[in-house]
């Protein structure tokens, strides 16, 4: 019987190391509602453990708490309107990696970071606060200048990788990336790549690392110097502060990510935002309970809007839905849409976690975002993925490879392709069978993901930054880190041996020639 109690015993072990009430400064300035879902769960977990949390963020905590101090970044920066240089977010489907980095992520990171620094309450806090903090908790997502708080308060750092694995995290944590089998997060490759794919993956990964080092991080460095320049003594470089991060809490978990090497400070806690389902609103409950032939849930997440779908795509989708026996629950931001089929219920907001838990939901139509993908797998609902940008293509390729999803390329969505995809998922039982298997793996953990995240935050506090987790590779110059000096020595020795051997052969041949002449 012991194996059944093993998770409980491990959880008790984690709970035994209850940290004293620590003071934590949480800095989450990136204005994404979906990212905040994961962060909100972590902050609530820390508050439940008795810690005092001061947060600089865009959104309010999901509950009130006496130990919580909120410094709001207001108004919220509309980065989709101001930073993303496209006419429609659906245009991101076909942009290049260079455009994704330069015209989307880097500009968005710089502008949202600067917006936070220009808020009066944030400026006053940076200039005047003399508190003590035991830990800086920050988001590992294009907001690096705020790591300077760790220098201000002489506190260790834990970051939250809301985006999951980023290849730039390897060197940051003292680890070499293996481009041979670890795909870049913006490429639709799996871990088993062809030779041309490995060449492209290596080129893209090195290109991003170069851009980040010589173009993007200097911009974050400049903002850090500008806003923390009043501190006494020389300020550390933002890149050096990154290399002092003790733990990264990664929004990933098997089998939704490919297996790869990790250093001890890279902790996978994907799915920690998923909670026990709550009762649905009466109209939703009645609608789904009456779906005798099953139901379909459709959502493109918090950033993409179904109401922005091109008219021809919207009409094609509605034409497929109209004759179906299944009922469709659709997160659709314009509730005044006309000519809606009777089997379709739309609302501008949906309790996604609770809907996916309903037993009548048979298919989840999704853009392939990380949080939604995790929720779909946790609830074991097969998916129709229509990825648009960033890691959504990779997430859905992984799902297709696992046999629990069908993927459609957005420009190719037609009435014919959309109907085919739904019929595949609704009528072929292998998709549900594969999803049940993957869901079991995803939920099979020694302890709940949130408990593990809170444990490692407290671990870093207890051990004053936990230097025992830090890789010695961080102290090496990049030439030594990449073993280029060793390879240079080996090549040099081989060249020297070759030259000596050639010299000896020439001498021997010369002597042999002279000997023949004398004879």
Short mmCIF file of N, CA and C in Angstrom, two decimals, residues 51-196:
data_model
loop_
_atom_site.label_atom_id
_atom_site.label_comp_id
_atom_site.label_asym_id
_atom_site.label_seq_id
_atom_site.Cartn_x
_atom_site.Cartn_y
_atom_site.Cartn_z
N UNK A 51 3.29 34.41 4.21
CA UNK A 51 4.27 35.41 3.79
C UNK A 51 3.59 36.76 3.54
N UNK A 52 4.38 37.81 3.65
CA UNK A 52 3.92 39.16 3.33
C UNK A 52 4.39 39.50 1.92
N UNK A 53 3.46 39.85 1.06
CA UNK A 53 3.77 40.05 -0.35
C UNK A 53 3.40 41.47 -0.78
N UNK A 54 4.37 42.17 -1.33
CA UNK A 54 4.15 43.46 -1.97
C UNK A 54 4.31 43.27 -3.46
N UNK A 55 3.32 43.68 -4.24
CA UNK A 55 3.31 43.38 -5.67
C UNK A 55 3.19 44.65 -6.50
N UNK A 56 4.04 44.74 -7.53
CA UNK A 56 3.90 45.75 -8.57
C UNK A 56 3.34 45.03 -9.79
N UNK A 57 2.08 45.30 -10.12
CA UNK A 57 1.43 44.53 -11.18
C UNK A 57 0.29 45.33 -11.79
N UNK A 58 -0.27 44.80 -12.87
CA UNK A 58 -1.35 45.45 -13.60
C UNK A 58 -2.73 45.09 -13.08
N UNK A 59 -2.84 43.90 -12.51
CA UNK A 59 -4.15 43.37 -12.16
C UNK A 59 -4.27 43.14 -10.65
N UNK A 60 -5.48 43.21 -10.13
CA UNK A 60 -5.68 42.94 -8.70
C UNK A 60 -5.60 41.46 -8.41
N UNK A 61 -5.23 41.12 -7.19
CA UNK A 61 -5.26 39.73 -6.75
C UNK A 61 -6.71 39.25 -6.74
N UNK A 62 -6.88 37.95 -6.93
CA UNK A 62 -8.23 37.39 -7.02
C UNK A 62 -8.98 37.39 -5.70
N UNK A 63 -8.31 37.82 -4.63
CA UNK A 63 -8.98 37.92 -3.33
C UNK A 63 -8.27 39.00 -2.51
N UNK A 64 -8.92 39.45 -1.47
CA UNK A 64 -8.29 40.39 -0.56
C UNK A 64 -7.56 39.63 0.54
N UNK A 65 -6.41 40.18 0.97
CA UNK A 65 -5.63 39.51 2.01
C UNK A 65 -4.87 40.56 2.81
N UNK A 66 -4.84 40.39 4.11
CA UNK A 66 -4.22 41.37 5.00
C UNK A 66 -2.72 41.50 4.76
N UNK A 67 -2.09 40.43 4.27
CA UNK A 67 -0.63 40.44 4.07
C UNK A 67 -0.23 40.89 2.66
N UNK A 68 -1.20 41.39 1.90
CA UNK A 68 -0.94 41.73 0.50
C UNK A 68 -0.99 43.24 0.30
N UNK A 69 0.09 43.78 -0.27
CA UNK A 69 0.17 45.20 -0.62
C UNK A 69 0.27 45.32 -2.13
N UNK A 70 -0.60 46.14 -2.69
CA UNK A 70 -0.73 46.22 -4.15
C UNK A 70 -0.31 47.58 -4.66
N UNK A 71 0.75 47.60 -5.50
CA UNK A 71 1.13 48.81 -6.22
C UNK A 71 0.70 48.61 -7.67
N UNK A 72 -0.39 49.25 -8.04
CA UNK A 72 -0.99 48.99 -9.34
C UNK A 72 -0.33 49.81 -10.44
N UNK A 73 -0.02 49.14 -11.55
CA UNK A 73 0.44 49.82 -12.76
C UNK A 73 -0.80 50.20 -13.55
N UNK A 74 -1.13 51.51 -13.49
CA UNK A 74 -2.36 51.97 -14.12
C UNK A 74 -2.11 53.29 -14.86
N UNK A 75 -2.74 53.46 -16.02
CA UNK A 75 -3.60 52.49 -16.70
C UNK A 75 -2.80 51.34 -17.29
N UNK A 76 -3.46 50.24 -17.57
CA UNK A 76 -2.79 49.10 -18.18
C UNK A 76 -2.36 49.45 -19.60
N UNK A 77 -1.12 49.15 -19.92
CA UNK A 77 -0.58 49.47 -21.24
C UNK A 77 -1.17 48.53 -22.29
N UNK A 78 -1.79 49.09 -23.30
CA UNK A 78 -2.39 48.28 -24.37
C UNK A 78 -1.32 47.94 -25.40
N UNK A 79 -0.55 46.88 -25.12
CA UNK A 79 0.57 46.56 -26.00
C UNK A 79 0.12 46.01 -27.34
N UNK A 80 -1.07 45.42 -27.39
CA UNK A 80 -1.56 44.93 -28.68
C UNK A 80 -1.83 46.10 -29.63
N UNK A 81 -2.29 47.19 -29.07
CA UNK A 81 -2.60 48.36 -29.89
C UNK A 81 -1.34 49.17 -30.21
N UNK A 82 -0.42 49.27 -29.24
CA UNK A 82 0.70 50.20 -29.37
C UNK A 82 2.01 49.54 -29.80
N UNK A 83 2.20 48.27 -29.49
CA UNK A 83 3.50 47.63 -29.71
C UNK A 83 3.53 46.67 -30.89
N UNK A 84 2.41 46.07 -31.20
CA UNK A 84 2.38 45.04 -32.23
C UNK A 84 2.08 45.70 -33.57
N UNK A 85 3.05 45.63 -34.47
CA UNK A 85 2.95 46.37 -35.73
C UNK A 85 2.28 45.53 -36.82
N UNK A 86 1.03 45.12 -36.60
CA UNK A 86 0.26 44.40 -37.61
C UNK A 86 -1.17 44.94 -37.60
N UNK A 87 -1.87 44.78 -38.72
CA UNK A 87 -3.25 45.25 -38.81
C UNK A 87 -4.18 44.38 -37.98
N UNK A 88 -3.91 43.09 -37.93
CA UNK A 88 -4.72 42.15 -37.17
C UNK A 88 -3.80 41.12 -36.53
N UNK A 89 -4.15 40.67 -35.32
CA UNK A 89 -3.32 39.65 -34.67
C UNK A 89 -3.28 38.36 -35.49
N UNK A 90 -4.29 38.13 -36.30
CA UNK A 90 -4.29 36.94 -37.14
C UNK A 90 -3.22 37.02 -38.22
N UNK A 91 -2.71 38.23 -38.49
CA UNK A 91 -1.61 38.38 -39.45
C UNK A 91 -0.30 37.83 -38.90
N UNK A 92 -0.24 37.60 -37.59
CA UNK A 92 0.98 37.08 -36.98
C UNK A 92 1.26 35.64 -37.40
N UNK A 93 0.27 35.00 -38.00
CA UNK A 93 0.43 33.61 -38.41
C UNK A 93 1.63 33.40 -39.32
N UNK A 94 1.90 34.37 -40.18
CA UNK A 94 2.91 34.17 -41.22
C UNK A 94 4.10 35.12 -41.11
N UNK A 95 4.32 35.75 -39.95
CA UNK A 95 5.47 36.62 -39.83
C UNK A 95 6.73 35.79 -39.58
N UNK A 96 7.89 36.38 -39.92
CA UNK A 96 9.16 35.68 -39.75
C UNK A 96 9.63 35.73 -38.30
N UNK A 97 10.63 34.91 -37.97
CA UNK A 97 11.22 34.94 -36.64
C UNK A 97 11.80 36.32 -36.35
N UNK A 98 12.46 36.92 -37.34
CA UNK A 98 13.03 38.26 -37.15
C UNK A 98 11.94 39.27 -36.82
N UNK A 99 10.83 39.22 -37.54
CA UNK A 99 9.73 40.14 -37.26
C UNK A 99 9.11 39.86 -35.90
N UNK A 100 9.01 38.58 -35.54
CA UNK A 100 8.46 38.23 -34.23
C UNK A 100 9.28 38.84 -33.11
N UNK A 101 10.60 38.78 -33.25
CA UNK A 101 11.47 39.31 -32.21
C UNK A 101 11.51 40.84 -32.23
N UNK A 102 11.80 41.41 -33.40
CA UNK A 102 12.06 42.85 -33.48
C UNK A 102 10.77 43.68 -33.43
N UNK A 103 9.75 43.26 -34.16
CA UNK A 103 8.53 44.07 -34.28
C UNK A 103 7.46 43.70 -33.28
N UNK A 104 7.68 42.63 -32.53
CA UNK A 104 6.66 42.17 -31.60
C UNK A 104 7.22 42.08 -30.18
N UNK A 105 8.06 41.08 -29.92
CA UNK A 105 8.47 40.82 -28.55
C UNK A 105 9.40 41.88 -27.98
N UNK A 106 10.44 42.27 -28.71
CA UNK A 106 11.39 43.23 -28.17
C UNK A 106 10.75 44.61 -27.98
N UNK A 107 10.01 45.07 -28.99
CA UNK A 107 9.35 46.37 -28.84
C UNK A 107 8.33 46.34 -27.72
N UNK A 108 7.59 45.24 -27.63
CA UNK A 108 6.61 45.08 -26.57
C UNK A 108 7.28 45.06 -25.20
N UNK A 109 8.41 44.36 -25.08
CA UNK A 109 9.11 44.29 -23.81
C UNK A 109 9.63 45.64 -23.37
N UNK A 110 10.26 46.37 -24.27
CA UNK A 110 10.81 47.68 -23.93
C UNK A 110 9.70 48.65 -23.55
N UNK A 111 8.63 48.68 -24.33
CA UNK A 111 7.58 49.67 -24.10
C UNK A 111 6.78 49.37 -22.83
N UNK A 112 6.49 48.12 -22.55
CA UNK A 112 5.76 47.80 -21.32
C UNK A 112 6.63 48.00 -20.09
N UNK A 113 7.92 47.72 -20.21
CA UNK A 113 8.84 47.97 -19.10
C UNK A 113 8.90 49.46 -18.79
N UNK A 114 9.07 50.27 -19.83
CA UNK A 114 9.16 51.71 -19.65
C UNK A 114 7.85 52.27 -19.09
N UNK A 115 6.72 51.74 -19.53
CA UNK A 115 5.42 52.20 -19.03
C UNK A 115 5.34 52.01 -17.51
N UNK A 116 5.81 50.88 -17.02
CA UNK A 116 5.79 50.65 -15.58
C UNK A 116 6.65 51.67 -14.83
N UNK A 117 7.81 51.97 -15.37
CA UNK A 117 8.71 52.92 -14.72
C UNK A 117 8.14 54.34 -14.70
N UNK A 118 7.26 54.66 -15.62
CA UNK A 118 6.72 56.02 -15.67
C UNK A 118 5.52 56.21 -14.75
N UNK A 119 5.05 55.16 -14.09
CA UNK A 119 3.94 55.31 -13.14
C UNK A 119 4.47 55.98 -11.87
N UNK A 120 3.73 56.98 -11.40
CA UNK A 120 4.19 57.78 -10.25
C UNK A 120 4.40 56.93 -9.01
N UNK A 121 3.48 56.00 -8.73
CA UNK A 121 3.62 55.18 -7.52
C UNK A 121 4.82 54.25 -7.61
N UNK A 122 5.13 53.76 -8.82
CA UNK A 122 6.30 52.90 -9.00
C UNK A 122 7.58 53.71 -8.83
N UNK A 123 7.61 54.94 -9.41
CA UNK A 123 8.79 55.80 -9.27
C UNK A 123 9.04 56.14 -7.80
N UNK A 124 7.98 56.48 -7.08
CA UNK A 124 8.13 56.82 -5.67
C UNK A 124 8.64 55.62 -4.87
N UNK A 125 8.13 54.44 -5.20
CA UNK A 125 8.57 53.23 -4.50
C UNK A 125 10.05 52.98 -4.73
N UNK A 126 10.50 53.11 -5.98
CA UNK A 126 11.91 52.89 -6.30
C UNK A 126 12.78 53.92 -5.59
N UNK A 127 12.34 55.18 -5.55
CA UNK A 127 13.15 56.26 -5.00
C UNK A 127 13.14 56.29 -3.47
N UNK A 128 12.02 55.98 -2.86
CA UNK A 128 11.85 56.28 -1.44
C UNK A 128 11.75 55.06 -0.53
N UNK A 129 11.34 53.91 -1.05
CA UNK A 129 11.11 52.77 -0.15
C UNK A 129 12.41 52.29 0.47
N UNK A 130 12.38 52.14 1.79
CA UNK A 130 13.55 51.67 2.53
C UNK A 130 13.26 50.35 3.24
N UNK A 131 12.29 49.61 2.74
CA UNK A 131 11.91 48.34 3.37
C UNK A 131 13.00 47.29 3.21
N UNK A 132 12.79 46.18 3.89
CA UNK A 132 13.64 45.00 3.70
C UNK A 132 12.80 43.91 3.04
N UNK A 133 13.37 43.28 2.03
CA UNK A 133 12.70 42.15 1.39
C UNK A 133 13.64 40.95 1.39
N UNK A 134 13.06 39.78 1.63
CA UNK A 134 13.85 38.55 1.67
C UNK A 134 13.99 37.91 0.29
N UNK A 135 13.16 38.33 -0.66
CA UNK A 135 13.18 37.71 -1.99
C UNK A 135 12.54 38.65 -3.00
N UNK A 136 13.09 38.64 -4.22
CA UNK A 136 12.45 39.29 -5.36
C UNK A 136 11.86 38.19 -6.24
N UNK A 137 10.56 38.26 -6.48
CA UNK A 137 9.87 37.33 -7.36
C UNK A 137 9.46 38.11 -8.60
N UNK A 138 9.95 37.72 -9.77
CA UNK A 138 9.72 38.50 -10.99
C UNK A 138 9.37 37.57 -12.15
N UNK A 139 8.78 38.17 -13.19
CA UNK A 139 8.44 37.40 -14.37
C UNK A 139 9.63 37.33 -15.32
N UNK A 140 9.92 36.13 -15.83
CA UNK A 140 11.00 35.93 -16.79
C UNK A 140 10.43 36.08 -18.18
N UNK A 141 10.05 37.34 -18.52
CA UNK A 141 9.40 37.57 -19.81
C UNK A 141 9.56 39.03 -20.22
N UNK A 142 10.73 39.39 -20.76
CA UNK A 142 10.96 40.68 -21.38
C UNK A 142 10.74 41.87 -20.44
N UNK A 143 11.09 41.68 -19.16
CA UNK A 143 11.00 42.77 -18.18
C UNK A 143 12.27 42.81 -17.33
N UNK A 144 13.42 42.58 -17.95
CA UNK A 144 14.66 42.32 -17.20
C UNK A 144 15.14 43.50 -16.36
N UNK A 145 14.80 44.72 -16.73
CA UNK A 145 15.30 45.88 -15.99
C UNK A 145 14.85 45.86 -14.53
N UNK A 146 13.72 45.24 -14.25
CA UNK A 146 13.20 45.21 -12.88
C UNK A 146 14.00 44.29 -11.97
N UNK A 147 14.90 43.49 -12.55
CA UNK A 147 15.78 42.67 -11.70
C UNK A 147 16.69 43.55 -10.85
N UNK A 148 16.82 44.83 -11.18
CA UNK A 148 17.64 45.73 -10.39
C UNK A 148 17.10 45.89 -8.97
N UNK A 149 15.85 45.53 -8.74
CA UNK A 149 15.32 45.52 -7.38
C UNK A 149 16.14 44.58 -6.49
N UNK A 150 16.67 43.51 -7.07
CA UNK A 150 17.48 42.57 -6.29
C UNK A 150 18.74 43.25 -5.77
N UNK A 151 19.31 44.15 -6.57
CA UNK A 151 20.47 44.92 -6.12
C UNK A 151 20.06 45.94 -5.06
N UNK A 152 18.94 46.59 -5.26
CA UNK A 152 18.46 47.61 -4.31
C UNK A 152 18.25 47.00 -2.93
N UNK A 153 17.65 45.81 -2.88
CA UNK A 153 17.31 45.21 -1.59
C UNK A 153 18.27 44.10 -1.16
N UNK A 154 19.31 43.87 -1.97
CA UNK A 154 20.29 42.82 -1.66
C UNK A 154 19.58 41.50 -1.36
N UNK A 155 18.65 41.14 -2.27
CA UNK A 155 17.81 39.97 -2.07
C UNK A 155 18.01 38.98 -3.22
N UNK A 156 17.84 37.69 -2.95
CA UNK A 156 17.91 36.68 -4.03
C UNK A 156 16.70 36.78 -4.94
N UNK A 157 16.80 36.11 -6.10
CA UNK A 157 15.77 36.24 -7.13
C UNK A 157 15.21 34.86 -7.50
N UNK A 158 13.89 34.80 -7.58
CA UNK A 158 13.19 33.68 -8.23
C UNK A 158 12.35 34.29 -9.34
N UNK A 159 12.43 33.73 -10.54
CA UNK A 159 11.61 34.23 -11.65
C UNK A 159 10.59 33.19 -12.07
N UNK A 160 9.55 33.67 -12.74
CA UNK A 160 8.46 32.81 -13.20
C UNK A 160 8.46 32.84 -14.72
N UNK A 161 8.77 31.71 -15.33
CA UNK A 161 8.77 31.60 -16.79
C UNK A 161 7.38 31.28 -17.27
N UNK A 162 6.52 32.31 -17.36
CA UNK A 162 5.12 32.10 -17.76
C UNK A 162 5.01 31.53 -19.17
N UNK A 163 6.06 31.72 -19.97
CA UNK A 163 6.06 31.27 -21.35
C UNK A 163 6.62 29.84 -21.49
N UNK A 164 7.01 29.25 -20.36
CA UNK A 164 7.64 27.95 -20.43
C UNK A 164 9.12 28.08 -20.72
N UNK A 165 9.71 27.06 -21.37
CA UNK A 165 11.13 27.07 -21.70
C UNK A 165 11.42 28.12 -22.78
N UNK A 166 12.44 28.91 -22.55
CA UNK A 166 13.01 29.77 -23.58
C UNK A 166 14.47 29.38 -23.73
N UNK A 167 14.95 29.24 -24.96
CA UNK A 167 16.33 28.77 -25.13
C UNK A 167 17.35 29.73 -24.54
N UNK A 168 17.01 31.01 -24.41
CA UNK A 168 17.95 31.94 -23.79
C UNK A 168 18.16 31.64 -22.31
N UNK A 169 17.27 30.86 -21.72
CA UNK A 169 17.38 30.54 -20.29
C UNK A 169 18.56 29.60 -20.00
N UNK A 170 18.97 28.81 -21.00
CA UNK A 170 20.08 27.90 -20.78
C UNK A 170 21.35 28.61 -20.36
N UNK A 171 21.91 29.50 -21.21
CA UNK A 171 23.10 30.24 -20.80
C UNK A 171 22.89 31.07 -19.55
N UNK A 172 21.68 31.58 -19.36
CA UNK A 172 21.37 32.38 -18.17
C UNK A 172 21.53 31.58 -16.89
N UNK A 173 21.22 30.28 -16.97
CA UNK A 173 21.30 29.42 -15.80
C UNK A 173 22.56 28.56 -15.79
N UNK A 174 23.50 28.80 -16.73
CA UNK A 174 24.76 28.07 -16.72
C UNK A 174 24.70 26.73 -17.40
N UNK A 175 23.96 26.64 -18.50
CA UNK A 175 23.78 25.37 -19.19
C UNK A 175 23.89 25.59 -20.68
N UNK A 176 24.52 24.66 -21.38
CA UNK A 176 24.60 24.74 -22.83
C UNK A 176 23.33 24.18 -23.45
N UNK A 177 22.78 24.92 -24.41
CA UNK A 177 21.62 24.43 -25.15
C UNK A 177 22.06 23.40 -26.18
N UNK A 178 21.26 22.37 -26.34
CA UNK A 178 21.53 21.35 -27.34
C UNK A 178 20.57 21.55 -28.50
N UNK A 179 21.01 22.32 -29.48
CA UNK A 179 20.16 22.64 -30.61
C UNK A 179 19.85 21.42 -31.47
N UNK A 180 20.57 20.34 -31.26
CA UNK A 180 20.36 19.13 -32.05
C UNK A 180 19.01 18.48 -31.77
N UNK A 181 18.49 18.65 -30.54
CA UNK A 181 17.22 18.00 -30.20
C UNK A 181 16.29 18.88 -29.36
N UNK A 182 16.69 20.13 -29.08
CA UNK A 182 15.82 21.05 -28.35
C UNK A 182 15.39 22.16 -29.32
N UNK A 183 14.13 22.13 -29.77
CA UNK A 183 13.70 23.11 -30.76
C UNK A 183 13.49 24.49 -30.15
N UNK A 184 13.76 25.51 -30.94
CA UNK A 184 13.47 26.87 -30.52
C UNK A 184 11.96 27.00 -30.30
N UNK A 185 11.59 27.77 -29.29
CA UNK A 185 10.18 27.84 -28.90
C UNK A 185 9.28 28.46 -29.95
N UNK A 186 9.84 29.17 -30.93
CA UNK A 186 9.00 29.77 -31.97
C UNK A 186 8.99 28.96 -33.26
N UNK A 187 9.66 27.82 -33.26
CA UNK A 187 9.68 26.97 -34.46
C UNK A 187 8.76 25.77 -34.26
N UNK A 188 8.11 25.32 -35.31
CA UNK A 188 7.16 24.21 -35.20
C UNK A 188 7.83 22.84 -35.27
N UNK A 189 9.06 22.72 -34.74
CA UNK A 189 9.79 21.46 -34.81
C UNK A 189 9.62 20.65 -33.53
N UNK A 190 9.79 19.36 -33.65
CA UNK A 190 9.81 18.48 -32.50
C UNK A 190 11.26 18.18 -32.11
N UNK A 191 11.45 17.34 -31.11
CA UNK A 191 12.81 17.03 -30.66
C UNK A 191 13.56 16.14 -31.66
N UNK A 192 12.85 15.41 -32.50
CA UNK A 192 13.49 14.58 -33.52
C UNK A 192 13.45 15.34 -34.84
N UNK A 193 14.50 16.12 -35.07
CA UNK A 193 14.56 16.99 -36.25
C UNK A 193 15.36 16.35 -37.38
N UNK A 194 15.01 16.71 -38.59
CA UNK A 194 15.83 16.31 -39.74
C UNK A 194 17.09 17.15 -39.77
N UNK A 195 18.03 16.77 -40.63
CA UNK A 195 19.28 17.54 -40.72
C UNK A 195 19.02 19.00 -41.12
N UNK A 196 18.20 19.28 -42.15
CA UNK A 196 17.91 20.68 -42.47
C UNK A 196 17.23 21.42 -41.32
#
